[in-house]
Amino acid sequence: MRHVIALDVGGTGMKAALAGPGGELLHQARRATGRERGPDAVVAGILDFAAELRAYGADRFGEPARAAGVAVPGIVDAEQGVAVYAANLGWRDVPLRMLLGERLGGIPVALGHDVRTGGLAEGRIGAGQGADRFLFVPLGTGIAGAIGIDGRVEAGAHGFAGEIGHVVVRPGGIPCPCGQRGCLERFASASAVSQAWAQASGDPAADAADCAKAVESGDARALAVWRDAVDALADGLVTALTLLDPRVLIIGGGLAEAGETLFTPLRDAVRRRVTFQKLPEIVPAALGDTAGCLGAGLMAWDLLDTPAATATAATAPPASPAATAATPPEVTT
């Protein structure tokens, strides 16, 4: 069966899959990045994981993967196939596309930014399916964004398109590691809400999920924290929709798990702020933590649509007998 390799590399763990022609995940596995052993060990772990997936796919489906897609955090030069920088993983200027291509027998490899890759999946087969213009905004440790246009995601001239988390919504406010003050992610990310609620509640272990539960129970302190976050988020989103005019606005990440506790006040807050702008549909992300793998798989299949990549895939050597063990890749948490 025709399939591709999909890898989603996070700060602490890797999710991987073999994806079929329709984007379906035929096999899934997880593994720790091993970042405590240093950046070289992380890269070696990615290469080993991909090779094991290729061997498993060749054994299970009778042929090796046709292509591979990998999503990584940080700064990514997708055109050159280089993972430029990732603070959580400690690497700089890693030619990951070349390294994976060599390890996987010369098949074409796509490299993408993790948020844009997840946004690609949400736009094509998730919450934004059928929309010609969408904006995907995951609210996690920070806030990033993916700008979707006609089935693709815009990277920008220098690979920084969609960095909505660093739009200043509170001038002169909380310092941000980026060097500015008052950035959106300092007020409306899941980590920002966790920090604000821990301080307001007096419980250093409290997080954003606890704050959402307290909001649902009517706790006045939680309501104040939540209102501040929603107001900041609405300010940032209205700036984005004024510039981009998306048809659908997709909100994902940990904070979105609060469901209507987030979406009802957020829709109201955005609605109050728009004037001439067209109000987009505001919806929760649909794919959860599989979005990165699904998007990586889509990137890999996209490579096979080009004549050069198809020729490369057709002439790639088969997996060697030593690499076709039937044991699936190790699954760890």
PDB file of C-alpha atoms in Angstrom, residues 59-249:
ATOM      1  CA  ASP A  59       7.334  -4.960   6.090  1.00  0.00           C
ATOM      2  CA  ARG A  60       3.664  -4.257   6.781  1.00  0.00           C
ATOM      3  CA  PHE A  61       2.622  -2.798   3.426  1.00  0.00           C
ATOM      4  CA  GLY A  62       5.047  -4.520   1.065  1.00  0.00           C
ATOM      5  CA  GLU A  63       6.826  -1.350  -0.061  1.00  0.00           C
ATOM      6  CA  PRO A  64       8.800   1.474   1.565  1.00  0.00           C
ATOM      7  CA  ALA A  65       7.389   4.944   2.117  1.00  0.00           C
ATOM      8  CA  ARG A  66       7.295   7.165  -0.963  1.00  0.00           C
ATOM      9  CA  ALA A  67       8.135  10.403   0.868  1.00  0.00           C
ATOM     10  CA  ALA A  68       8.410  11.913   4.337  1.00  0.00           C
ATOM     11  CA  GLY A  69       7.214  15.060   6.070  1.00  0.00           C
ATOM     12  CA  VAL A  70       8.524  16.425   9.352  1.00  0.00           C
ATOM     13  CA  ALA A  71       7.259  19.291  11.481  1.00  0.00           C
ATOM     14  CA  VAL A  72       9.614  20.955  13.957  1.00  0.00           C
ATOM     15  CA  PRO A  73       9.342  23.908  16.377  1.00  0.00           C
ATOM     16  CA  GLY A  74      11.302  27.141  16.326  1.00  0.00           C
ATOM     17  CA  ILE A  75      12.627  28.932  13.271  1.00  0.00           C
ATOM     18  CA  VAL A  76      12.424  26.861  10.102  1.00  0.00           C
ATOM     19  CA  ASP A  77      13.725  27.515   6.586  1.00  0.00           C
ATOM     20  CA  ALA A  78      11.321  25.205   4.765  1.00  0.00           C
ATOM     21  CA  GLU A  79      12.645  26.145   1.328  1.00  0.00           C
ATOM     22  CA  GLN A  80      16.206  25.105   2.189  1.00  0.00           C
ATOM     23  CA  GLY A  81      15.112  22.278   4.469  1.00  0.00           C
ATOM     24  CA  VAL A  82      16.982  23.654   7.491  1.00  0.00           C
ATOM     25  CA  ALA A  83      15.850  23.687  11.129  1.00  0.00           C
ATOM     26  CA  VAL A  84      17.405  27.064  11.908  1.00  0.00           C
ATOM     27  CA  TYR A  85      16.834  27.372  15.654  1.00  0.00           C
ATOM     28  CA  ALA A  86      14.773  25.782  18.423  1.00  0.00           C
ATOM     29  CA  ALA A  87      15.350  26.903  22.006  1.00  0.00           C
ATOM     30  CA  ASN A  88      13.634  23.840  23.497  1.00  0.00           C
ATOM     31  CA  LEU A  89      15.761  21.420  21.477  1.00  0.00           C
ATOM     32  CA  GLY A  90      19.007  23.371  21.550  1.00  0.00           C
ATOM     33  CA  TRP A  91      19.772  23.070  17.849  1.00  0.00           C
ATOM     34  CA  ARG A  92      20.945  25.567  15.256  1.00  0.00           C
ATOM     35  CA  ASP A  93      21.136  25.264  11.459  1.00  0.00           C
ATOM     36  CA  VAL A  94      20.386  21.548  11.215  1.00  0.00           C
ATOM     37  CA  PRO A  95      20.034  20.425   7.547  1.00  0.00           C
ATOM     38  CA  LEU A  96      17.268  18.075   8.573  1.00  0.00           C
ATOM     39  CA  ARG A  97      15.753  17.545   5.125  1.00  0.00           C
ATOM     40  CA  MET A  98      19.094  16.419   3.707  1.00  0.00           C
ATOM     41  CA  LEU A  99      19.869  14.194   6.694  1.00  0.00           C
ATOM     42  CA  LEU A 100      16.469  12.503   6.561  1.00  0.00           C
ATOM     43  CA  GLY A 101      16.645  12.064   2.789  1.00  0.00           C
ATOM     44  CA  GLU A 102      19.998  10.323   3.111  1.00  0.00           C
ATOM     45  CA  ARG A 103      18.785   8.108   5.961  1.00  0.00           C
ATOM     46  CA  LEU A 104      15.576   7.160   4.145  1.00  0.00           C
ATOM     47  CA  GLY A 105      17.117   6.004   0.896  1.00  0.00           C
ATOM     48  CA  GLY A 106      16.809   9.210  -1.104  1.00  0.00           C
ATOM     49  CA  ILE A 107      13.049   9.714  -0.920  1.00  0.00           C
ATOM     50  CA  PRO A 108      11.793  13.328  -1.026  1.00  0.00           C
ATOM     51  CA  VAL A 109      11.422  14.997   2.363  1.00  0.00           C
ATOM     52  CA  ALA A 110       9.399  18.073   3.346  1.00  0.00           C
ATOM     53  CA  LEU A 111      10.306  20.157   6.394  1.00  0.00           C
ATOM     54  CA  GLY A 112       7.830  22.521   7.995  1.00  0.00           C
ATOM     55  CA  HIS A 113       7.147  24.688  11.043  1.00  0.00           C
ATOM     56  CA  ASP A 114       5.055  22.818  13.602  1.00  0.00           C
ATOM     57  CA  VAL A 115       2.232  25.371  13.855  1.00  0.00           C
ATOM     58  CA  ARG A 116       1.992  25.931  10.112  1.00  0.00           C
ATOM     59  CA  THR A 117       2.008  22.176   9.584  1.00  0.00           C
ATOM     60  CA  GLY A 118      -0.815  21.688  12.078  1.00  0.00           C
ATOM     61  CA  GLY A 119      -2.639  24.583  10.440  1.00  0.00           C
ATOM     62  CA  LEU A 120      -2.290  22.915   7.044  1.00  0.00           C
ATOM     63  CA  ALA A 121      -4.084  19.848   8.399  1.00  0.00           C
ATOM     64  CA  GLU A 122      -6.796  21.860  10.143  1.00  0.00           C
ATOM     65  CA  GLY A 123      -7.390  23.860   6.976  1.00  0.00           C
ATOM     66  CA  ARG A 124      -7.565  20.947   4.567  1.00  0.00           C
ATOM     67  CA  ILE A 125      -9.143  18.137   6.560  1.00  0.00           C
ATOM     68  CA  GLY A 126     -10.075  19.670   9.920  1.00  0.00           C
ATOM     69  CA  ALA A 127     -12.103  22.607  11.169  1.00  0.00           C
ATOM     70  CA  GLY A 128     -11.301  24.786   8.156  1.00  0.00           C
ATOM     71  CA  GLN A 129     -12.070  22.198   5.494  1.00  0.00           C
ATOM     72  CA  GLY A 130     -13.575  23.888   2.459  1.00  0.00           C
ATOM     73  CA  ALA A 131     -12.584  27.425   3.508  1.00  0.00           C
ATOM     74  CA  ASP A 132     -10.525  29.382   0.992  1.00  0.00           C
ATOM     75  CA  ARG A 133      -9.057  31.635   3.702  1.00  0.00           C
ATOM     76  CA  PHE A 134      -8.506  30.684   7.336  1.00  0.00           C
ATOM     77  CA  LEU A 135      -6.382  31.610  10.331  1.00  0.00           C
ATOM     78  CA  PHE A 136      -5.337  28.869  12.775  1.00  0.00           C
ATOM     79  CA  VAL A 137      -4.299  30.105  16.234  1.00  0.00           C
ATOM     80  CA  PRO A 138      -3.170  27.549  18.855  1.00  0.00           C
ATOM     81  CA  LEU A 139      -3.131  28.805  22.440  1.00  0.00           C
ATOM     82  CA  GLY A 140      -0.457  26.818  24.222  1.00  0.00           C
ATOM     83  CA  THR A 141       2.803  27.674  25.954  1.00  0.00           C
ATOM     84  CA  GLY A 142       2.889  30.615  23.552  1.00  0.00           C
ATOM     85  CA  ILE A 143       0.641  31.757  20.724  1.00  0.00           C
ATOM     86  CA  ALA A 144       1.449  31.330  17.063  1.00  0.00           C
ATOM     87  CA  GLY A 145      -0.623  31.279  13.909  1.00  0.00           C
ATOM     88  CA  ALA A 146      -0.985  29.718  10.480  1.00  0.00           C
ATOM     89  CA  ILE A 147      -2.399  31.730   7.589  1.00  0.00           C
ATOM     90  CA  GLY A 148      -4.262  29.468   5.184  1.00  0.00           C
ATOM     91  CA  ILE A 149      -4.816  30.456   1.556  1.00  0.00           C
ATOM     92  CA  ASP A 150      -6.437  28.098  -0.963  1.00  0.00           C
ATOM     93  CA  GLY A 151      -5.254  24.889   0.666  1.00  0.00           C
ATOM     94  CA  ARG A 152      -1.733  25.999   1.524  1.00  0.00           C
ATOM     95  CA  VAL A 153      -0.187  27.841   4.461  1.00  0.00           C
ATOM     96  CA  GLU A 154       1.707  31.086   3.942  1.00  0.00           C
ATOM     97  CA  ALA A 155       5.215  31.090   5.420  1.00  0.00           C
ATOM     98  CA  GLY A 156       6.054  34.706   4.601  1.00  0.00           C
ATOM     99  CA  ALA A 157       9.156  36.134   2.938  1.00  0.00           C
ATOM    100  CA  HIS A 158      11.398  35.112   5.844  1.00  0.00           C
ATOM    101  CA  GLY A 159       9.429  32.265   7.452  1.00  0.00           C
ATOM    102  CA  PHE A 160       7.804  34.365  10.184  1.00  0.00           C
ATOM    103  CA  ALA A 161       4.250  34.767   8.878  1.00  0.00           C
ATOM    104  CA  GLY A 162       1.527  34.192  11.459  1.00  0.00           C
ATOM    105  CA  GLU A 163       3.426  35.182  14.611  1.00  0.00           C
ATOM    106  CA  ILE A 164       0.318  36.714  16.145  1.00  0.00           C
ATOM    107  CA  GLY A 165       1.580  35.977  19.661  1.00  0.00           C
ATOM    108  CA  HIS A 166       4.002  38.873  19.269  1.00  0.00           C
ATOM    109  CA  VAL A 167       1.430  41.456  18.257  1.00  0.00           C
ATOM    110  CA  VAL A 168       1.521  44.067  21.027  1.00  0.00           C
ATOM    111  CA  VAL A 169      -1.932  44.302  22.622  1.00  0.00           C
ATOM    112  CA  ARG A 170      -0.950  46.014  25.886  1.00  0.00           C
ATOM    113  CA  PRO A 171       1.708  48.653  25.098  1.00  0.00           C
ATOM    114  CA  GLY A 172       4.232  48.957  27.911  1.00  0.00           C
ATOM    115  CA  GLY A 173       2.885  45.778  29.520  1.00  0.00           C
ATOM    116  CA  ILE A 174       4.560  42.563  30.637  1.00  0.00           C
ATOM    117  CA  PRO A 175       8.052  42.054  29.134  1.00  0.00           C
ATOM    118  CA  CYS A 176       8.252  39.325  26.514  1.00  0.00           C
ATOM    119  CA  PRO A 177      11.342  37.196  25.767  1.00  0.00           C
ATOM    120  CA  CYS A 178      11.153  38.506  22.183  1.00  0.00           C
ATOM    121  CA  GLY A 179      12.251  41.917  23.485  1.00  0.00           C
ATOM    122  CA  GLN A 180       8.923  43.736  23.310  1.00  0.00           C
ATOM    123  CA  ARG A 181       6.482  44.523  26.094  1.00  0.00           C
ATOM    124  CA  GLY A 182       2.783  43.657  26.093  1.00  0.00           C
ATOM    125  CA  CYS A 183       2.773  40.844  23.513  1.00  0.00           C
ATOM    126  CA  LEU A 184      -0.447  38.893  23.108  1.00  0.00           C
ATOM    127  CA  GLU A 185       1.031  35.608  24.311  1.00  0.00           C
ATOM    128  CA  ARG A 186       1.998  37.188  27.632  1.00  0.00           C
ATOM    129  CA  PHE A 187      -1.720  37.631  28.386  1.00  0.00           C
ATOM    130  CA  ALA A 188      -3.749  35.036  26.496  1.00  0.00           C
ATOM    131  CA  SER A 189      -1.674  31.855  26.118  1.00  0.00           C
ATOM    132  CA  ALA A 190      -2.427  28.825  28.271  1.00  0.00           C
ATOM    133  CA  SER A 191       0.800  29.432  30.195  1.00  0.00           C
ATOM    134  CA  ALA A 192      -0.096  33.105  30.784  1.00  0.00           C
ATOM    135  CA  VAL A 193      -3.527  32.157  32.139  1.00  0.00           C
ATOM    136  CA  SER A 194      -1.925  29.478  34.317  1.00  0.00           C
ATOM    137  CA  GLN A 195       0.501  32.005  35.771  1.00  0.00           C
ATOM    138  CA  ALA A 196      -2.213  34.606  36.375  1.00  0.00           C
ATOM    139  CA  TRP A 197      -4.543  32.104  38.020  1.00  0.00           C
ATOM    140  CA  ALA A 198      -1.788  30.630  40.196  1.00  0.00           C
ATOM    141  CA  GLN A 199      -1.104  34.128  41.506  1.00  0.00           C
ATOM    142  CA  ALA A 200      -4.767  35.067  41.948  1.00  0.00           C
ATOM    143  CA  SER A 201      -5.715  31.798  43.641  1.00  0.00           C
ATOM    144  CA  GLY A 202      -2.614  31.543  45.807  1.00  0.00           C
ATOM    145  CA  ASP A 203      -1.994  28.021  44.511  1.00  0.00           C
ATOM    146  CA  PRO A 204       1.346  27.783  42.685  1.00  0.00           C
ATOM    147  CA  ALA A 205       0.299  24.462  41.130  1.00  0.00           C
ATOM    148  CA  ALA A 206      -2.927  25.841  39.602  1.00  0.00           C
ATOM    149  CA  ASP A 207      -3.118  25.981  35.804  1.00  0.00           C
ATOM    150  CA  ALA A 208      -5.367  27.232  33.007  1.00  0.00           C
ATOM    151  CA  ALA A 209      -7.600  24.158  33.176  1.00  0.00           C
ATOM    152  CA  ASP A 210      -8.159  24.822  36.882  1.00  0.00           C
ATOM    153  CA  CYS A 211      -8.987  28.430  36.068  1.00  0.00           C
ATOM    154  CA  ALA A 212     -11.584  27.325  33.498  1.00  0.00           C
ATOM    155  CA  LYS A 213     -13.230  25.058  36.077  1.00  0.00           C
ATOM    156  CA  ALA A 214     -13.303  27.913  38.577  1.00  0.00           C
ATOM    157  CA  VAL A 215     -14.889  30.159  35.933  1.00  0.00           C
ATOM    158  CA  GLU A 216     -17.600  27.558  35.386  1.00  0.00           C
ATOM    159  CA  SER A 217     -18.286  27.524  39.135  1.00  0.00           C
ATOM    160  CA  GLY A 218     -18.595  31.332  39.213  1.00  0.00           C
ATOM    161  CA  ASP A 219     -15.408  32.149  41.132  1.00  0.00           C
ATOM    162  CA  ALA A 220     -15.000  35.951  40.913  1.00  0.00           C
ATOM    163  CA  ARG A 221     -11.184  35.807  40.893  1.00  0.00           C
ATOM    164  CA  ALA A 222     -11.190  33.288  38.049  1.00  0.00           C
ATOM    165  CA  LEU A 223     -13.737  35.322  36.113  1.00  0.00           C
ATOM    166  CA  ALA A 224     -11.457  38.366  36.325  1.00  0.00           C
ATOM    167  CA  VAL A 225      -8.408  36.396  35.116  1.00  0.00           C
ATOM    168  CA  TRP A 226     -10.414  34.806  32.317  1.00  0.00           C
ATOM    169  CA  ARG A 227     -11.931  38.131  31.228  1.00  0.00           C
ATOM    170  CA  ASP A 228      -8.504  39.757  30.979  1.00  0.00           C
ATOM    171  CA  ALA A 229      -7.218  36.888  28.823  1.00  0.00           C
ATOM    172  CA  VAL A 230     -10.273  36.862  26.547  1.00  0.00           C
ATOM    173  CA  ASP A 231     -10.127  40.648  26.100  1.00  0.00           C
ATOM    174  CA  ALA A 232      -6.449  40.520  25.147  1.00  0.00           C
ATOM    175  CA  LEU A 233      -7.080  37.622  22.789  1.00  0.00           C
ATOM    176  CA  ALA A 234      -9.974  39.420  21.130  1.00  0.00           C
ATOM    177  CA  ASP A 235      -7.808  42.527  20.621  1.00  0.00           C
ATOM    178  CA  GLY A 236      -5.131  40.447  18.920  1.00  0.00           C
ATOM    179  CA  LEU A 237      -7.600  38.511  16.790  1.00  0.00           C
ATOM    180  CA  VAL A 238      -9.361  41.639  15.563  1.00  0.00           C
ATOM    181  CA  THR A 239      -5.988  43.026  14.468  1.00  0.00           C
ATOM    182  CA  ALA A 240      -5.370  39.781  12.574  1.00  0.00           C
ATOM    183  CA  LEU A 241      -8.765  39.615  10.913  1.00  0.00           C
ATOM    184  CA  THR A 242      -8.496  43.282   9.927  1.00  0.00           C
ATOM    185  CA  LEU A 243      -5.262  42.493   8.095  1.00  0.00           C
ATOM    186  CA  LEU A 244      -6.091  39.038   6.741  1.00  0.00           C
ATOM    187  CA  ASP A 245      -9.891  38.896   6.354  1.00  0.00           C
ATOM    188  CA  PRO A 246     -10.156  35.130   7.013  1.00  0.00           C
ATOM    189  CA  ARG A 247     -13.386  33.268   6.361  1.00  0.00           C
ATOM    190  CA  VAL A 248     -12.792  30.937   9.321  1.00  0.00           C
ATOM    191  CA  LEU A 249     -10.838  31.550  12.532  1.00  0.00           C
TER     192      LEU A 249
END
